[in-house]
């Protein structure tokens, strides 16, 4: 059966590198949304907890409940706020803010320029009025950057907008709240850190998605993917393998079928992709199978999702996140 290994040493190397950058492990929130970017929610949450990470970020309350006992705080990016000791809820619009009940711990997301979610700068005043009028429990103010991976002035412009919003809130709202804005790329490129938390996703999993213009510490991919042999063939030169016969053999060779395909989240765009110096995918990927010029009982399809992503013209996030939750994950 196909399986995924999670390399604990690599994960801890990445967390260590990031905590040096931030100055302390205590201010790192590990982003665990979408099954921990496909790595396995409970597995990564446990490893992060054992390393000393105290804060997590997830997509919804379902994910949050599965890991809540491991962290001091769990930020839920998109779900209905309720009263809770460890959960906090990002508020993505004024409309959502109006529906919040008192006592539910909320973190106000400010739209500083990405225009995906959050309160617009012009709406911040109204938001604070609603919070005060309805006696809501504001525990954080946050934003998200759209260009932190690229060399451009956009990050600084967004940062300035965030400061403007924060200045206004600090003057008009007297109680303390936590402040956070940085994802992996912003954290890797920033030299000054003066907020309460960073929200680290992809870098913890071992990928530096920063443009190569920036100098960044070396990270190590945490996930590897293996598949098992189902059938083998010795085929003559000129044979065509798989759907459409797109796996053309330049010479006679052994080709085997392995038990993973796009139905398990392995991208069909990996057609004919080289796997190593002498291994390659032969032809098209099927729903549950893939052909490889190998005779081995087991092959490694991936040690580095970024390499696969470049071949498929996408980003490492998509490669790892797509892998089916039902594939077994083993910590090594
Ligand atoms: C996904 C996400 C992150 C993590 O981003 P990375 O680039 O993986 O570090 C941080 N903050 C928010 C709001 C997110 O949605």
PDB file of N, CA and C and ligand atoms in Angstrom, residues 31 33 37 57 75 77 109 116-117 142-144 148 181-185 199-205 209 317, ligand 1:
ATOM      1  N   UNK A  31       0.615  26.396  11.625  1.00  0.00           N
ATOM      2  CA  UNK A  31      -0.613  26.373  10.833  1.00  0.00           C
ATOM      3  C   UNK A  31      -0.884  24.925  10.404  1.00  0.00           C
ATOM      4  N   UNK A  33      -3.981  23.834   9.079  1.00  0.00           N
ATOM      5  CA  UNK A  33      -5.205  23.723   8.269  1.00  0.00           C
ATOM      6  C   UNK A  33      -5.050  22.660   7.183  1.00  0.00           C
ATOM      7  N   UNK A  37      -1.495  20.645   5.967  1.00  0.00           N
ATOM      8  CA  UNK A  37      -0.986  20.716   4.584  1.00  0.00           C
ATOM      9  C   UNK A  37      -0.769  19.304   4.026  1.00  0.00           C
ATOM     10  N   UNK A  57      -3.054  27.091  14.359  1.00  0.00           N
ATOM     11  CA  UNK A  57      -4.041  27.740  13.489  1.00  0.00           C
ATOM     12  C   UNK A  57      -4.665  26.661  12.622  1.00  0.00           C
ATOM     13  N   UNK A  75      -6.334  29.115  16.831  1.00  0.00           N
ATOM     14  CA  UNK A  75      -7.041  30.107  16.016  1.00  0.00           C
ATOM     15  C   UNK A  75      -7.764  29.393  14.877  1.00  0.00           C
ATOM     16  N   UNK A  77      -9.727  29.794  11.441  1.00  0.00           N
ATOM     17  CA  UNK A  77      -9.741  30.830  10.395  1.00  0.00           C
ATOM     18  C   UNK A  77     -11.131  31.106   9.837  1.00  0.00           C
ATOM     19  N   UNK A 109      -9.701  40.299  11.708  1.00  0.00           N
ATOM     20  CA  UNK A 109      -8.790  40.260  10.568  1.00  0.00           C
ATOM     21  C   UNK A 109      -8.958  41.550   9.782  1.00  0.00           C
ATOM     22  N   UNK A 116      -9.067  39.580   0.173  1.00  0.00           N
ATOM     23  CA  UNK A 116      -9.615  38.223   0.155  1.00  0.00           C
ATOM     24  C   UNK A 116     -10.587  38.062   1.313  1.00  0.00           C
ATOM     25  N   UNK A 117     -10.138  38.453   2.493  1.00  0.00           N
ATOM     26  CA  UNK A 117     -11.047  38.513   3.630  1.00  0.00           C
ATOM     27  C   UNK A 117     -10.510  39.474   4.674  1.00  0.00           C
ATOM     28  N   UNK A 142      -5.284  40.850  13.447  1.00  0.00           N
ATOM     29  CA  UNK A 142      -4.368  40.183  12.527  1.00  0.00           C
ATOM     30  C   UNK A 142      -4.554  40.668  11.102  1.00  0.00           C
ATOM     31  N   UNK A 143      -3.559  40.377  10.267  1.00  0.00           N
ATOM     32  CA  UNK A 143      -3.732  40.572   8.829  1.00  0.00           C
ATOM     33  C   UNK A 143      -2.926  39.504   8.106  1.00  0.00           C
ATOM     34  N   UNK A 144      -3.039  39.481   6.785  1.00  0.00           N
ATOM     35  CA  UNK A 144      -2.335  38.479   5.986  1.00  0.00           C
ATOM     36  C   UNK A 144      -1.759  39.185   4.768  1.00  0.00           C
ATOM     37  N   UNK A 148       4.340  38.349   0.260  1.00  0.00           N
ATOM     38  CA  UNK A 148       5.514  38.225   1.124  1.00  0.00           C
ATOM     39  C   UNK A 148       6.612  37.381   0.492  1.00  0.00           C
ATOM     40  N   UNK A 181       0.734  39.029  12.022  1.00  0.00           N
ATOM     41  CA  UNK A 181       0.533  39.246  10.595  1.00  0.00           C
ATOM     42  C   UNK A 181       1.380  38.336   9.715  1.00  0.00           C
ATOM     43  N   UNK A 182       2.464  37.769  10.240  1.00  0.00           N
ATOM     44  CA  UNK A 182       3.432  37.132   9.348  1.00  0.00           C
ATOM     45  C   UNK A 182       3.189  35.651   9.107  1.00  0.00           C
ATOM     46  N   UNK A 183       3.238  35.259   7.842  1.00  0.00           N
ATOM     47  CA  UNK A 183       3.254  33.847   7.462  1.00  0.00           C
ATOM     48  C   UNK A 183       4.721  33.421   7.297  1.00  0.00           C
ATOM     49  N   UNK A 184       4.960  32.268   6.686  1.00  0.00           N
ATOM     50  CA  UNK A 184       6.330  31.750   6.564  1.00  0.00           C
ATOM     51  C   UNK A 184       7.250  32.721   5.840  1.00  0.00           C
ATOM     52  N   UNK A 185       6.845  33.132   4.645  1.00  0.00           N
ATOM     53  CA  UNK A 185       7.751  33.953   3.824  1.00  0.00           C
ATOM     54  C   UNK A 185       8.057  35.285   4.497  1.00  0.00           C
ATOM     55  N   UNK A 199       2.544  33.139  12.153  1.00  0.00           N
ATOM     56  CA  UNK A 199       1.725  31.989  11.742  1.00  0.00           C
ATOM     57  C   UNK A 199       2.504  31.233  10.664  1.00  0.00           C
ATOM     58  N   UNK A 200       3.099  30.111  11.073  1.00  0.00           N
ATOM     59  CA  UNK A 200       4.014  29.395  10.183  1.00  0.00           C
ATOM     60  C   UNK A 200       3.354  28.136   9.629  1.00  0.00           C
ATOM     61  N   UNK A 201       3.250  28.078   8.306  1.00  0.00           N
ATOM     62  CA  UNK A 201       2.758  26.874   7.647  1.00  0.00           C
ATOM     63  C   UNK A 201       3.881  26.222   6.861  1.00  0.00           C
ATOM     64  N   UNK A 202       3.978  26.578   5.605  1.00  0.00           N
ATOM     65  CA  UNK A 202       4.816  25.856   4.641  1.00  0.00           C
ATOM     66  C   UNK A 202       6.275  25.697   5.074  1.00  0.00           C
ATOM     67  N   UNK A 203       6.836  26.688   5.755  1.00  0.00           N
ATOM     68  CA  UNK A 203       8.254  26.597   6.139  1.00  0.00           C
ATOM     69  C   UNK A 203       8.477  25.474   7.154  1.00  0.00           C
ATOM     70  N   UNK A 204       7.502  25.253   8.033  1.00  0.00           N
ATOM     71  CA  UNK A 204       7.631  24.174   9.013  1.00  0.00           C
ATOM     72  C   UNK A 204       7.659  22.815   8.313  1.00  0.00           C
ATOM     73  N   UNK A 205       6.970  22.749   7.171  1.00  0.00           N
ATOM     74  CA  UNK A 205       6.923  21.486   6.425  1.00  0.00           C
ATOM     75  C   UNK A 205       8.138  21.335   5.505  1.00  0.00           C
ATOM     76  N   UNK A 209       9.344  29.091   0.082  1.00  0.00           N
ATOM     77  CA  UNK A 209       8.676  29.542  -1.144  1.00  0.00           C
ATOM     78  C   UNK A 209       9.044  30.995  -1.475  1.00  0.00           C
ATOM     79  N   UNK A 317       2.533  23.716  -1.712  1.00  0.00           N
ATOM     80  CA  UNK A 317       1.294  23.619  -0.923  1.00  0.00           C
ATOM     81  C   UNK A 317       0.274  22.682  -1.593  1.00  0.00           C
TER      82      UNK A 317
HETATM   83  C1  LIG B   1      -2.370  29.515   5.462  1.00  0.00           C
HETATM   84  C2  LIG B   1      -2.181  30.730   6.254  1.00  0.00           C
HETATM   85  C3  LIG B   1      -0.944  31.015   6.866  1.00  0.00           C
HETATM   86  C4  LIG B   1       0.295  30.193   6.640  1.00  0.00           C
HETATM   87  O1  LIG B   1       0.928  30.543   5.429  1.00  0.00           O
HETATM   88  P1  LIG B   1       2.303  29.890   4.983  1.00  0.00           P
HETATM   89  O2  LIG B   1       2.636  30.596   3.736  1.00  0.00           O
HETATM   90  O3  LIG B   1       2.038  28.440   4.750  1.00  0.00           O
HETATM   91  O4  LIG B   1       3.259  30.105   6.099  1.00  0.00           O
HETATM   92  C5  LIG B   1      -0.868  32.112   7.707  1.00  0.00           C
HETATM   93  N1  LIG B   1      -1.948  32.902   7.913  1.00  0.00           N
HETATM   94  C6  LIG B   1      -3.137  32.683   7.328  1.00  0.00           C
HETATM   95  C7  LIG B   1      -4.266  33.602   7.600  1.00  0.00           C
HETATM   96  C8  LIG B   1      -3.284  31.594   6.464  1.00  0.00           C
HETATM   97  O5  LIG B   1      -4.470  31.389   5.878  1.00  0.00           O
END
